[in-house]
XYZ file of C-alpha atoms in Angstrom:
281
model
C 0.000 0.000 0.000
C 1.489 3.230 -1.099
C 0.506 6.911 -1.175
C 1.492 9.095 -4.070
C 2.300 12.648 -2.906
C 4.568 13.903 -5.607
C 6.923 10.998 -4.968
C 6.686 7.344 -3.966
C 6.454 6.772 -0.157
C 6.184 3.448 1.707
C 3.222 2.754 4.063
C 4.521 2.770 7.682
C 2.133 -0.071 8.667
C 3.305 -2.387 5.903
C 6.963 -2.040 6.825
C 6.621 -2.797 10.568
C 8.818 -5.690 11.776
C 7.259 -9.209 11.894
C 4.400 -8.136 9.711
C 3.373 -9.202 6.299
C 3.994 -12.570 4.627
C 7.577 -13.793 4.869
C 8.875 -10.309 5.475
C 7.097 -8.969 2.410
C 4.763 -6.073 2.452
C 1.384 -6.803 4.101
C -1.566 -7.662 1.902
C -4.635 -6.612 3.864
C -7.080 -8.361 1.551
C -5.332 -11.689 1.859
C -5.126 -11.340 5.631
C -8.873 -10.629 5.894
C -9.706 -13.663 3.745
C -7.482 -15.870 5.867
C -9.136 -14.557 9.099
C -12.631 -15.275 7.754
C -11.687 -18.831 6.732
C -10.135 -19.422 10.121
C -13.299 -18.177 11.894
C -15.532 -20.414 9.803
C -13.313 -23.406 10.411
C -13.410 -22.851 14.197
C -17.215 -22.411 14.101
C -17.695 -25.650 12.184
C -15.458 -27.509 14.594
C -17.528 -26.157 17.561
C -20.751 -27.284 15.878
C -19.304 -30.710 15.227
C -18.203 -31.022 18.860
C -21.680 -29.959 20.130
C -23.367 -32.458 17.818
C -20.976 -35.141 18.971
C -21.753 -34.374 22.628
C -25.526 -34.410 21.956
C -25.390 -37.751 20.201
C -23.453 -39.337 23.067
C -25.815 -37.777 25.759
C -28.092 -40.230 27.653
C -31.818 -39.414 27.154
C -34.561 -40.711 29.555
C -37.817 -42.153 28.297
C -40.916 -39.986 28.527
C -42.896 -42.746 30.241
C -40.237 -43.085 32.923
C -40.201 -39.339 33.590
C -44.024 -39.255 33.737
C -44.208 -42.105 36.225
C -41.477 -40.587 38.391
C -43.154 -37.179 38.490
C -46.570 -38.756 39.162
C -45.241 -40.793 42.071
C -43.687 -37.657 43.614
C -46.920 -35.732 43.135
C -48.925 -38.523 44.789
C -46.562 -38.562 47.754
C -46.996 -34.806 48.208
C -50.798 -35.180 48.133
C -50.689 -37.939 50.734
C -48.383 -35.858 52.952
C -50.764 -32.892 52.787
C -53.746 -35.130 53.577
C -51.968 -36.642 56.576
C -51.073 -33.154 57.815
C -54.688 -32.060 57.453
C -55.956 -35.088 59.358
C -53.438 -34.401 62.121
C -54.616 -30.761 62.399
C -58.319 -31.562 62.057
C -58.927 -31.843 65.806
C -57.033 -28.609 66.441
C -59.108 -26.840 63.788
C -62.339 -28.110 65.333
C -61.150 -26.969 68.766
C -60.288 -23.500 67.473
C -63.662 -23.281 65.729
C -65.414 -24.187 68.972
C -63.436 -21.559 70.874
C -64.375 -18.980 68.256
C -68.072 -19.802 68.600
C -67.820 -19.661 72.394
C -66.057 -16.310 72.174
C -68.755 -14.854 69.914
C -71.514 -16.173 72.167
C -69.816 -14.889 75.317
C -69.239 -11.511 73.691
C -72.946 -11.185 72.880
C -73.920 -12.197 76.419
C -71.479 -9.680 77.903
C -72.785 -6.909 75.642
C -76.373 -7.667 76.640
C -75.412 -7.733 80.328
C -73.555 -4.422 80.066
C -76.524 -2.807 78.327
C -78.881 -4.016 81.048
C -76.446 -2.882 83.716
C -76.140 0.533 82.069
C -79.917 0.883 81.811
C -80.260 -0.135 85.454
C -77.625 2.369 86.561
C -79.224 5.119 84.495
C -82.634 4.327 85.979
C -81.186 4.246 89.503
C -79.422 7.572 88.988
C -82.588 9.118 87.566
C -84.617 7.884 90.531
C -82.005 9.178 92.965
C -81.926 12.564 91.250
C -85.737 12.724 91.175
C -85.870 11.873 94.867
C -83.350 14.577 95.738
C -85.129 17.118 93.516
C -88.410 16.323 95.261
C -86.789 16.818 98.663
C -85.236 20.099 97.592
C -88.564 21.353 96.248
C -90.365 20.279 99.421
C -87.852 22.003 101.645
C -87.893 25.121 99.459
C -91.702 25.290 99.568
C -91.756 24.934 103.350
C -89.091 27.569 103.775
C -90.919 29.941 101.452
C -94.112 29.493 103.460
C -92.242 30.097 106.705
C -90.537 33.178 105.286
C -93.832 34.477 103.948
C -95.381 34.031 107.394
C -92.497 35.985 108.891
C -92.875 38.718 106.275
C -96.605 38.913 106.969
C -95.948 39.163 110.687
C -93.379 41.913 110.232
C -95.634 43.749 107.792
C -98.642 43.646 110.115
C -97.835 46.984 111.859
C -97.595 48.663 108.472
C -100.967 47.244 107.515
C -102.514 48.485 110.769
C -100.984 51.909 110.162
C -102.461 51.980 106.664
C -105.899 50.997 107.978
C -105.706 53.668 110.681
C -104.734 56.293 108.126
C -107.578 55.313 105.836
C -109.955 55.320 108.796
C -108.931 58.843 109.768
C -109.269 60.085 106.212
C -112.597 58.349 105.645
C -114.272 59.425 108.860
C -116.531 62.408 108.366
C -118.032 62.479 111.846
C -116.994 61.569 115.395
C -119.441 58.662 115.336
C -117.773 57.110 112.305
C -114.377 57.560 113.896
C -115.384 55.890 117.168
C -116.839 52.868 115.361
C -113.494 51.582 114.108
C -111.193 53.318 116.520
C -111.479 50.736 119.335
C -110.442 47.733 117.208
C -107.597 49.537 115.500
C -106.437 50.941 118.820
C -106.193 47.453 120.359
C -104.213 46.133 117.388
C -101.934 49.143 117.445
C -101.300 48.703 121.168
C -100.343 45.065 120.616
C -97.840 45.862 117.885
C -96.475 48.867 119.749
C -95.869 46.606 122.736
C -94.121 44.072 120.503
C -92.018 46.800 118.944
C -91.023 48.137 122.358
C -90.102 44.677 123.662
C -88.572 43.445 120.398
C -90.182 41.076 117.927
C -88.967 37.482 118.284
C -87.450 36.921 114.859
C -86.799 33.294 115.779
C -90.454 32.529 115.272
C -89.871 32.877 111.544
C -87.775 29.706 111.672
C -84.108 28.944 111.293
C -82.323 26.514 109.046
C -81.615 23.148 110.604
C -78.143 21.686 110.554
C -79.457 18.650 108.618
C -80.987 20.728 105.858
C -80.639 19.041 102.465
C -80.410 22.289 100.507
C -77.820 23.682 102.898
C -75.669 20.560 102.737
C -75.929 20.294 98.949
C -75.004 23.950 98.616
C -71.932 23.380 100.781
C -70.991 20.304 98.732
C -71.259 22.236 95.475
C -69.079 25.046 96.805
C -66.450 22.581 98.013
C -66.590 20.682 94.715
C -66.203 23.788 92.551
C -63.468 25.424 94.613
C -60.061 25.140 92.974
C -61.356 23.020 90.069
C -60.372 24.010 86.528
C -61.518 20.967 84.539
C -64.753 19.018 84.722
C -64.062 15.491 83.486
C -66.132 12.329 84.132
C -64.098 11.571 87.263
C -64.949 15.007 88.652
C -68.663 14.408 88.157
C -68.242 10.957 89.680
C -66.801 12.545 92.825
C -69.735 14.991 92.874
C -72.182 12.091 92.614
C -70.478 10.360 95.549
C -70.683 13.558 97.626
C -74.368 14.106 96.856
C -75.190 10.451 97.527
C -73.460 10.643 100.899
C -75.290 13.865 101.755
C -78.656 12.385 100.784
C -78.002 9.248 102.835
C -77.064 11.330 105.880
C -80.239 13.381 105.513
C -82.334 10.211 105.207
C -80.638 8.798 108.302
C -81.448 12.030 110.094
C -85.076 11.630 109.071
C -85.227 8.167 110.592
C -83.598 9.318 113.823
C -85.726 12.446 114.134
C -89.068 12.395 115.953
C -90.531 15.041 113.670
C -92.548 14.260 110.571
C -89.925 15.630 108.224
C -86.426 16.976 108.621
C -86.824 19.308 105.672
C -89.130 21.734 107.430
C -87.976 24.698 109.442
C -88.159 24.326 113.167
C -88.814 27.028 115.747
C -85.907 26.468 118.055
C -83.372 28.658 119.724
C -80.010 28.289 121.353
C -79.206 29.363 124.880
C -77.256 32.312 123.539
C -80.224 33.526 121.474
C -82.552 33.167 124.459
C -80.115 35.087 126.645
C -79.804 37.819 124.036
C -83.586 38.086 123.703
C -83.991 38.165 127.464
C -81.531 41.010 127.682
C -83.408 42.879 124.958
C -86.747 42.490 126.717
C -85.211 43.485 130.027
C -83.739 46.637 128.506
C -87.076 47.424 126.881
């Protein structure tokens, strides 16, 4: 291979040492042909060797392979069946436990519902009972207070009647007709005013008063409390239940008809104070 550039030059590849045929210049075409023939020869030899190995390879019969695979498959089926039979009792036991669990769960749910309904009914009855007691005590106190107000307002009423009598009288005869009665009433109230009206007759709150005790419980329960969770209301329920039971016990121990009414009673100090007032009067 040569390149003509004004003069004849040798190809540097073709003149390398140990190249070419017998020291001659390389012939690339011939070398490529030789390489292709060599590759084909090696490929044919590999194919011949593979064919030779395949022909000498031992091949099993299809019937033998089928029978062998079938026997193995049958053994696996029998092993699975034996395992299932061994676990059958355990499966039945687990199934029975599951049924018992479902049945017990339903019974427990029904019991809890009945228990909840019973507790709700009991709480409602307890609350209704306490509300009735509070209303009864409130009504009795209101009546007692109204009686006290009427008693304290009696002098004012007599004064009003006397004023109307004076204004309505047009003759001495008319004046003398009502003067005697009004004079007696006025004397009675003037005497009471001079001696001091016994305020104790209007009634005082008993120490076992349900309203008083509940009011004290509520104040103690609310004091210092920032959150009102179910446990807080549970503690309030316990306090109110205890208060109601103490009041009921007081009712049984008391000789009076009811412990919710106001009683006209006085302490020795009040009696001494009243005696001093009357004495001074």
